[in-house]
PDB file of C-alpha atoms in Angstrom:
ATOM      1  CA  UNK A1041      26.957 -23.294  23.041  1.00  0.00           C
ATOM      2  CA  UNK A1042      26.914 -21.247  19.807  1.00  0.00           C
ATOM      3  CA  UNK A1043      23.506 -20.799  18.300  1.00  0.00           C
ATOM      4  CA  UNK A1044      23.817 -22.574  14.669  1.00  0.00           C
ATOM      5  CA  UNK A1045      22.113 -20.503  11.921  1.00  0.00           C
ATOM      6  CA  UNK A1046      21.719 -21.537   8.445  1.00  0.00           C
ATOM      7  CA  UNK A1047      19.701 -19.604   5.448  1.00  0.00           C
ATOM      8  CA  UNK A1048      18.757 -21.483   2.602  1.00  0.00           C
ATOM      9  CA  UNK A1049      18.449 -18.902  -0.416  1.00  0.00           C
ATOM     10  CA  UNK A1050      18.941 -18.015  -4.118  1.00  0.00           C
ATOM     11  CA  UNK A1051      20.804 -15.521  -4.840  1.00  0.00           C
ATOM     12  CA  UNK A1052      18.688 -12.537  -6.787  1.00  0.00           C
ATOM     13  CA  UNK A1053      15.490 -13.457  -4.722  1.00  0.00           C
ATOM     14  CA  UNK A1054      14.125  -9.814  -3.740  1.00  0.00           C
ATOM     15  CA  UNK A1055      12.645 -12.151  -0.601  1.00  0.00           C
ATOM     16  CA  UNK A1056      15.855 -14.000   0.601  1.00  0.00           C
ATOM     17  CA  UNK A1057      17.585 -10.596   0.701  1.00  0.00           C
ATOM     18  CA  UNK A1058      15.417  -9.525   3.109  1.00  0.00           C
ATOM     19  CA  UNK A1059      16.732 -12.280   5.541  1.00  0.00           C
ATOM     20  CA  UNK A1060      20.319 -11.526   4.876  1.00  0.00           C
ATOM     21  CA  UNK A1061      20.109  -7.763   5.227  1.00  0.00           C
ATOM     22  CA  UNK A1062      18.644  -8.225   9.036  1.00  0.00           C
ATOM     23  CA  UNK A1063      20.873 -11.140  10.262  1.00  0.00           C
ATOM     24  CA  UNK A1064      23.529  -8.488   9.027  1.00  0.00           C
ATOM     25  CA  UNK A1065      21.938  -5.915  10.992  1.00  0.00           C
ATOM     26  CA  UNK A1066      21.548  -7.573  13.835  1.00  0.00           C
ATOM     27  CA  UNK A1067      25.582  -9.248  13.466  1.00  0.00           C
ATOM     28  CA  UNK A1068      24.411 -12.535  13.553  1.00  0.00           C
ATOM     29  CA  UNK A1069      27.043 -15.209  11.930  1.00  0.00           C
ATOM     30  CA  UNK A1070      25.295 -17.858  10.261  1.00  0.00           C
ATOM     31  CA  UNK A1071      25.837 -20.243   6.511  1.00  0.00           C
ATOM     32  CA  UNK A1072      24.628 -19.224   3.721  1.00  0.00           C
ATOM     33  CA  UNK A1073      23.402 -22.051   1.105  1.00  0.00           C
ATOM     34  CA  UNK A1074      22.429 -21.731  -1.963  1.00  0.00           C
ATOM     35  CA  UNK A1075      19.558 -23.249  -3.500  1.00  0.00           C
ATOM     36  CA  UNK A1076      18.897 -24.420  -7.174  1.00  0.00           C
ATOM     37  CA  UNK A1077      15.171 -24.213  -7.044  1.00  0.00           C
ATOM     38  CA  UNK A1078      14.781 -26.029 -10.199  1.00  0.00           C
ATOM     39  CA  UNK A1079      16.646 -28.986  -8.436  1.00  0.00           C
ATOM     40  CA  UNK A1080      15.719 -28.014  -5.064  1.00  0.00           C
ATOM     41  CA  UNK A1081      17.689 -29.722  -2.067  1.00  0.00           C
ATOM     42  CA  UNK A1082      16.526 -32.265   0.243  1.00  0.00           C
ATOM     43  CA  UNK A1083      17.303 -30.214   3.351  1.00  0.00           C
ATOM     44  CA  UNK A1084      14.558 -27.055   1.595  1.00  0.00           C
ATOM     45  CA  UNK A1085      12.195 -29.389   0.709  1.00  0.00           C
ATOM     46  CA  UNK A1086      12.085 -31.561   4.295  1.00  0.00           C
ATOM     47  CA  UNK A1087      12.501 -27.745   6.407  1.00  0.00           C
ATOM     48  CA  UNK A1088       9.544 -26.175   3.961  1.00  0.00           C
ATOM     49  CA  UNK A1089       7.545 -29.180   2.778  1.00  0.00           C
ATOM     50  CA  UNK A1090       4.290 -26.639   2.395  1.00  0.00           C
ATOM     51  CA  UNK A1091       5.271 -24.159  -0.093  1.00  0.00           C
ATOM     52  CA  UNK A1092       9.273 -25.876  -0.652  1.00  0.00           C
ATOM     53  CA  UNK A1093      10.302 -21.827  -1.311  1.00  0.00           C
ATOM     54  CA  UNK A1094      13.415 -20.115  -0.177  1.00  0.00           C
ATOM     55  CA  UNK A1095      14.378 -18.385   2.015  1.00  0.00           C
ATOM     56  CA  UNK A1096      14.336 -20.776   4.794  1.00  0.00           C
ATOM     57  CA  UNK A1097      16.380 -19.948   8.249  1.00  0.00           C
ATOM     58  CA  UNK A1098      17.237 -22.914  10.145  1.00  0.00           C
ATOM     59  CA  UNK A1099      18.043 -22.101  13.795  1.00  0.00           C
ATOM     60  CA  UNK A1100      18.959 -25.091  15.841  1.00  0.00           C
ATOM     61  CA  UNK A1101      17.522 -27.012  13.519  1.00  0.00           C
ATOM     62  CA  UNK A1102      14.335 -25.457  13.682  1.00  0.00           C
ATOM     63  CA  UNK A1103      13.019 -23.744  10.185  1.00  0.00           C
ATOM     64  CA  UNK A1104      11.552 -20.423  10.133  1.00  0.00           C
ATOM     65  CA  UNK A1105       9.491 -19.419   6.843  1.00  0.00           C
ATOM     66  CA  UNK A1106       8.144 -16.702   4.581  1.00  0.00           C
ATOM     67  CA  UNK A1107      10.803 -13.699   4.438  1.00  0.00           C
ATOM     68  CA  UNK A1108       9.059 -11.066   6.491  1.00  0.00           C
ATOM     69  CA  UNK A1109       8.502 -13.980   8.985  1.00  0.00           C
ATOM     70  CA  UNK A1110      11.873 -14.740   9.294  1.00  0.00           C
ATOM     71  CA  UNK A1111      12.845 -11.131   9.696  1.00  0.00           C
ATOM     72  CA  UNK A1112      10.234 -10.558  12.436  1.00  0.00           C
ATOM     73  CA  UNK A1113      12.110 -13.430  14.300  1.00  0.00           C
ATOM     74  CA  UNK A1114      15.405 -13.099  13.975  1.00  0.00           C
ATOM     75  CA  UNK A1115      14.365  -9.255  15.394  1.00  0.00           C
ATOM     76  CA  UNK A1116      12.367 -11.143  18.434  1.00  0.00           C
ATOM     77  CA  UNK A1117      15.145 -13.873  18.821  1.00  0.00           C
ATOM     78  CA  UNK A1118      17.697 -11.506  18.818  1.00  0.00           C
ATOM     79  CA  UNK A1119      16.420  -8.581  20.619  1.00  0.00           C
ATOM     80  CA  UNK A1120      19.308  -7.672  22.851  1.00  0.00           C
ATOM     81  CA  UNK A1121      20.929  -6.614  19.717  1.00  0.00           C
ATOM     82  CA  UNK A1122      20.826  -3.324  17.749  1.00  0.00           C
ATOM     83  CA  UNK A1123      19.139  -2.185  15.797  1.00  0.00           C
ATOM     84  CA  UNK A1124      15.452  -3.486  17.100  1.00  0.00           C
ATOM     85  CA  UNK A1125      13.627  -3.258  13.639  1.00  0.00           C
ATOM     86  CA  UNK A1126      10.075  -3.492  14.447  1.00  0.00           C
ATOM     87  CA  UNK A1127       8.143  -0.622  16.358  1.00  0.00           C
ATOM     88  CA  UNK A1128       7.722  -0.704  19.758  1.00  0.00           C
ATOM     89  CA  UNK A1129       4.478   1.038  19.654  1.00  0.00           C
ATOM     90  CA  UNK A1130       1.643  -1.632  18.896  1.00  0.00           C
ATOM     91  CA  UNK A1131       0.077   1.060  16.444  1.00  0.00           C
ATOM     92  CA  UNK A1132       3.743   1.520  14.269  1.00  0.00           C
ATOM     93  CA  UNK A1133       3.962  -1.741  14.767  1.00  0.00           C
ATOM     94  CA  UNK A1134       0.572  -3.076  13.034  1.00  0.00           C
ATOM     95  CA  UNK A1135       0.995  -0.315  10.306  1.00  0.00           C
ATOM     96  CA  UNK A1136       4.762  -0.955   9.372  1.00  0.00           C
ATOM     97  CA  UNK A1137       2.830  -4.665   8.736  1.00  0.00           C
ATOM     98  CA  UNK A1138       0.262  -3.441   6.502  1.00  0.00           C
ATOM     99  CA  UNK A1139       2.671  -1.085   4.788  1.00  0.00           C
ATOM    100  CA  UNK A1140       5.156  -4.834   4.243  1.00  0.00           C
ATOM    101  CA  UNK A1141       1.419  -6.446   2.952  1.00  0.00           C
ATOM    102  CA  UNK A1142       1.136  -3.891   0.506  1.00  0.00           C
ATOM    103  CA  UNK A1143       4.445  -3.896  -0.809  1.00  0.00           C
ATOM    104  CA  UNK A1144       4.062  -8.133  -1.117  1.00  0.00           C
ATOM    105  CA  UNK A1145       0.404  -7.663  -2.645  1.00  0.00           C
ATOM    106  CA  UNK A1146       0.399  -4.176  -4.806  1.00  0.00           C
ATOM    107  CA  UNK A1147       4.175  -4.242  -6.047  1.00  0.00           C
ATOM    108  CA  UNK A1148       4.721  -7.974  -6.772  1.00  0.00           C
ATOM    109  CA  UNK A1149       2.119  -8.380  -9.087  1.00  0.00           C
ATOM    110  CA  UNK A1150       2.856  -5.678 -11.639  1.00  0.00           C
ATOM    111  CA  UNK A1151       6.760  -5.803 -10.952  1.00  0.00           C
ATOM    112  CA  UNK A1152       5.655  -9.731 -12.359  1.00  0.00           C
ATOM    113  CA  UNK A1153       4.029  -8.631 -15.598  1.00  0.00           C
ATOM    114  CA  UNK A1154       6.476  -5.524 -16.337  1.00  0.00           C
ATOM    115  CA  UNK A1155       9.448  -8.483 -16.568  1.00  0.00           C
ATOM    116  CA  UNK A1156       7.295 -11.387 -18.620  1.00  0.00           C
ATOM    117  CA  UNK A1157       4.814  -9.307 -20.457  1.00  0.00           C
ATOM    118  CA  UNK A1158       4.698  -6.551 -23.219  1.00  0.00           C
ATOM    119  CA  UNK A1159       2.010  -4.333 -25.108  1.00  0.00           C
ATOM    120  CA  UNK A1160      -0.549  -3.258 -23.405  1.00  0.00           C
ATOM    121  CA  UNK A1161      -0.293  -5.554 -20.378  1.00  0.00           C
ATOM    122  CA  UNK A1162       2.884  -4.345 -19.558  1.00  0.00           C
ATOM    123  CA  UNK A1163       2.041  -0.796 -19.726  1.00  0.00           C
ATOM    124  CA  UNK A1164      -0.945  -1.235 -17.269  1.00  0.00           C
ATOM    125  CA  UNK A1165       1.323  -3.043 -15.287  1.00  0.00           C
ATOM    126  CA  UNK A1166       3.670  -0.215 -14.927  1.00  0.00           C
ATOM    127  CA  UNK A1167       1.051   2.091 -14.358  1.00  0.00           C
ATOM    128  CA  UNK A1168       0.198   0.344 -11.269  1.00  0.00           C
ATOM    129  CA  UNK A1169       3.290  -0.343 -10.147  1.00  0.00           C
ATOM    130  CA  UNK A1170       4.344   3.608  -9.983  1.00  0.00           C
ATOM    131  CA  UNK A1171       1.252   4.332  -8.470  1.00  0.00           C
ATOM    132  CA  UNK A1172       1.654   1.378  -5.462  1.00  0.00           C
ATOM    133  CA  UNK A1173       5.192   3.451  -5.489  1.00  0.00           C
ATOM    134  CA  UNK A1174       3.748   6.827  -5.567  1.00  0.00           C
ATOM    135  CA  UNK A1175       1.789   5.908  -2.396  1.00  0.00           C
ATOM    136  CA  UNK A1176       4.556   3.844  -0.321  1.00  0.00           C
ATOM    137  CA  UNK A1177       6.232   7.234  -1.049  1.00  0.00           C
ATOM    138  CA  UNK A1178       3.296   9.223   0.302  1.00  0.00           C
ATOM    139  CA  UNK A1179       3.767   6.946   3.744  1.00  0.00           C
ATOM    140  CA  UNK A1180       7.210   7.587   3.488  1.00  0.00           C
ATOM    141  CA  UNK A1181       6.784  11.461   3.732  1.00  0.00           C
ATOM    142  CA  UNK A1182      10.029  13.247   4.805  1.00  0.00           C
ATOM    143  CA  UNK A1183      11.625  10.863   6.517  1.00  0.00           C
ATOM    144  CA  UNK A1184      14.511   9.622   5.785  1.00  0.00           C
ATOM    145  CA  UNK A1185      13.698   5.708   6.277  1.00  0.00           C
ATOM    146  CA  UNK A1186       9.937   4.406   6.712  1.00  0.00           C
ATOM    147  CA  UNK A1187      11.555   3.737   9.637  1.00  0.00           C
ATOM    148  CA  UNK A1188      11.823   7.191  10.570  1.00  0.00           C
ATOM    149  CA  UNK A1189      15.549   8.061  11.531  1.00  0.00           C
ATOM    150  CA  UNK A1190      16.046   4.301  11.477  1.00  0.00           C
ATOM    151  CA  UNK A1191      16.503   1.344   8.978  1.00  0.00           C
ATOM    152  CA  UNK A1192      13.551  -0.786   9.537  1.00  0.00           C
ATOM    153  CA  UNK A1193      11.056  -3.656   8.649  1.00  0.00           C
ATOM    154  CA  UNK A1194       9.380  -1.866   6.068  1.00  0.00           C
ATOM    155  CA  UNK A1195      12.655  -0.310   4.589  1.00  0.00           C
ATOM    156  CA  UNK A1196      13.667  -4.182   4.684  1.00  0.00           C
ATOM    157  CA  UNK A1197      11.093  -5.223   2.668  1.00  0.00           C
ATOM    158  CA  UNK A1198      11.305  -2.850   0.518  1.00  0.00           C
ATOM    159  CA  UNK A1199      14.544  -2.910  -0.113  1.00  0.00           C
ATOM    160  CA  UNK A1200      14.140  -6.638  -1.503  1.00  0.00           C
ATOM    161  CA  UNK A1201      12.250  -4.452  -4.435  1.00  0.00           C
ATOM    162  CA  UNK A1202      14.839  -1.550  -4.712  1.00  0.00           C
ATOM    163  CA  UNK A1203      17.367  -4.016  -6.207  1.00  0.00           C
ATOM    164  CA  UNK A1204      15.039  -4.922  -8.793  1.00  0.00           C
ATOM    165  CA  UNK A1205      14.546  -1.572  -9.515  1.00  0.00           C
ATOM    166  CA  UNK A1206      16.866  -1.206 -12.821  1.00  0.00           C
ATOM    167  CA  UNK A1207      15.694  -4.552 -14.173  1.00  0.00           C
ATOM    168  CA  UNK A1208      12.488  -3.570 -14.078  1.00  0.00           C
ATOM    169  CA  UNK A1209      13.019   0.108 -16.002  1.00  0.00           C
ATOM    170  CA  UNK A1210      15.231  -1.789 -18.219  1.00  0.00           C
ATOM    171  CA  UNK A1211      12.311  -4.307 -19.151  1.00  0.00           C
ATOM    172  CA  UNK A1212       9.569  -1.878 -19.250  1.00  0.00           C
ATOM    173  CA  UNK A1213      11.810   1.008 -20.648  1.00  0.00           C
ATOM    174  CA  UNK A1214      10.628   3.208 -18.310  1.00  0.00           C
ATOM    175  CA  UNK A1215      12.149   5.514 -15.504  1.00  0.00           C
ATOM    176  CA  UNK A1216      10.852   5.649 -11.433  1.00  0.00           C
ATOM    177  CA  UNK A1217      12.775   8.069 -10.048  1.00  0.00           C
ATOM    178  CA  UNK A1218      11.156  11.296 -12.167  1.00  0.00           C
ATOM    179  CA  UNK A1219       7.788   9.852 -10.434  1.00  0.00           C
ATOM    180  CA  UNK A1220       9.264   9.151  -7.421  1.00  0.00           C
ATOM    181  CA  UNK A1221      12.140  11.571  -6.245  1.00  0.00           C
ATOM    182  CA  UNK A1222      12.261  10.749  -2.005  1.00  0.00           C
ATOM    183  CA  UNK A1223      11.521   7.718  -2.210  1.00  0.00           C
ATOM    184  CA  UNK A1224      14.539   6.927  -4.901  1.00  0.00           C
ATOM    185  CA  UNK A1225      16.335   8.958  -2.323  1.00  0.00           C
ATOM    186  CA  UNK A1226      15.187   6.828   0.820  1.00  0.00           C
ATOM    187  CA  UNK A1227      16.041   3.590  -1.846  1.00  0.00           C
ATOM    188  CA  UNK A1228      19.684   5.177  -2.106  1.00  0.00           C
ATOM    189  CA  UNK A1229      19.994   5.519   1.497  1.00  0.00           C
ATOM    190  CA  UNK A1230      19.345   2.094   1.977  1.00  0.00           C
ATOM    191  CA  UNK A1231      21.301   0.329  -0.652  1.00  0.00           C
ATOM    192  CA  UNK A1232      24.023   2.359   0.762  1.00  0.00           C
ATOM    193  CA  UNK A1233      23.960   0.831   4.312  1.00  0.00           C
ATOM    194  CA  UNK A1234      26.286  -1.936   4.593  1.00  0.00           C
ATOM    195  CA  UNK A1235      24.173  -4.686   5.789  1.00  0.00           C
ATOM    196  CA  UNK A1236      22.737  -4.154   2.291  1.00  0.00           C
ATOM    197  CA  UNK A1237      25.951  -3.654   0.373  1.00  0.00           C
ATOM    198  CA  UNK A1238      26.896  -7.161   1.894  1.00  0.00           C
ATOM    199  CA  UNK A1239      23.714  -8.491   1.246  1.00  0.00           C
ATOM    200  CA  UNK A1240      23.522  -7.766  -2.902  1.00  0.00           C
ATOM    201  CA  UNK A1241      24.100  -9.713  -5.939  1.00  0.00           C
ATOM    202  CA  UNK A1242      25.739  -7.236  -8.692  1.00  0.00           C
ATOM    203  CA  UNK A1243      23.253  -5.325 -10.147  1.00  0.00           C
ATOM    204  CA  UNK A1244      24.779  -6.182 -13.532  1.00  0.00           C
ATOM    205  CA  UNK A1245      23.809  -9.937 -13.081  1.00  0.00           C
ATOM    206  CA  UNK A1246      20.227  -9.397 -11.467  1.00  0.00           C
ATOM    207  CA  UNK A1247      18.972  -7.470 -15.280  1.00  0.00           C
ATOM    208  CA  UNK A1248      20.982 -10.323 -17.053  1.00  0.00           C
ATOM    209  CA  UNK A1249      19.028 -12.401 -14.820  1.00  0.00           C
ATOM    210  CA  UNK A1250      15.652 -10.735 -15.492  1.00  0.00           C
ATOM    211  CA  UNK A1251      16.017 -10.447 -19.080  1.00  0.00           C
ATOM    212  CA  UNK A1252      16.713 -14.298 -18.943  1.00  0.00           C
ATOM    213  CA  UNK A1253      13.605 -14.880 -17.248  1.00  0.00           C
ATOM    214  CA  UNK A1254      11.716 -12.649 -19.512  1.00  0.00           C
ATOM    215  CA  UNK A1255      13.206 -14.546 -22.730  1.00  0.00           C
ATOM    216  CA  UNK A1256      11.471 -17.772 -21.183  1.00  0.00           C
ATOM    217  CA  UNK A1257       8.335 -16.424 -20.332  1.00  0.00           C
ATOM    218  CA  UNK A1258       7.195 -13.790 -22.494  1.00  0.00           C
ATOM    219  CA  UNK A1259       5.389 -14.363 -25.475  1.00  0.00           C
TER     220      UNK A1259
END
């Protein structure tokens, strides 16, 4: 019997692409839903009654939540299928982890205050955010994924940020890739892969989607 996979989602989340781009990787067919989370569904809120947030996979009518979560399983569930995106080595393994904390922890933040602030705020938000950058880019070194030679669970999680990327300069009228050259080569590499291509919302609509957001909540 076929497995049944559903993801519950919203389209520009920077977290529910993460769980599309690895069931893509991993060629697993399953339903997309999408979720109005200002009217959110009976299904989301009875499969993620804790924190009611997308994305949610439902596999065999078991949930699975929190992105990175989800991407760890579907890589566990599935892992008789190509790529594997976690290290095998415990050590790679427990540092790609901490490198996915620090994106969550060190990026979100700032990335937050760069689309609903301005002034000073906003500029000591973007400060931070290219130096959280400036050091993923440090871990990145010269390879050509965090992953090394392969797309991985960092570059997956990372990648949920990458597509944000414009918004954010557009917002903050600022530029990242002077600052940070390989890694806006490493993001290019990955937005290129077509997991990811498949994955995206248009660009166009995710900074008429920002600027949206920003016209609600900045002062």
């Amino acid at each position: 019997m076929a497995d049944e996979v559903i993801l519950l989602d919203f389209w520009p989340s920077p977290f529910g692409v993460r769980a599309r781009i690895a069931l893509r990787e991993k060629g697993i067919e399953f339903e997309y839903r999408e979720e109005n989370l200002r009217d959110k569904s009976p299904l989301l809120l009875e499969m993620n009654p804790v924190h009611k947030k997308i994305p949610v996979l439902i596999h065999n009518g078991k949930p699975v939540c929190e992105s990175m979560n989800v991407v760890q399983y579907i890589d566990e569930v599935w892992s008789d299928k190509n790529p594997i995106l976690l290290p095998s080595d415990p050590y790679q393994r427990a540092h790609a982890r901490f490198l996915v904390d620090f994106i969550d922890t060190k990026l979100y933040e700032p990335a937050d205050k760069i689309w609903q602030t301005k002034g000073e705020v906003q500029e000591t938000a973007k400060k931070e955010y290219i130096e959280a950058l400036k050091f993923l880019e440090s871990e990145l070194g010269d390879k050509p994924y965090f992953g090394g030679d392969n797309f991985g669970f960092v570059d997956i999680a990372i990648t949920g940020y990458y597509i944000w990327f414009e918004a954010s300069e557009k917002l903050g009228n600022f530029s990242i890739e002077p600052e940070c050259l390989t890694l806006m080569a490493s993001a290019k590499r990955c937005l290129q892969r077509e997991s990811v291509v498949k994955s995206l919302p248009d660009p166009e609509k995710i900074v008429e989607f920002a600027f949206k957001i920003r016209k609600i909540y900045c002062v």
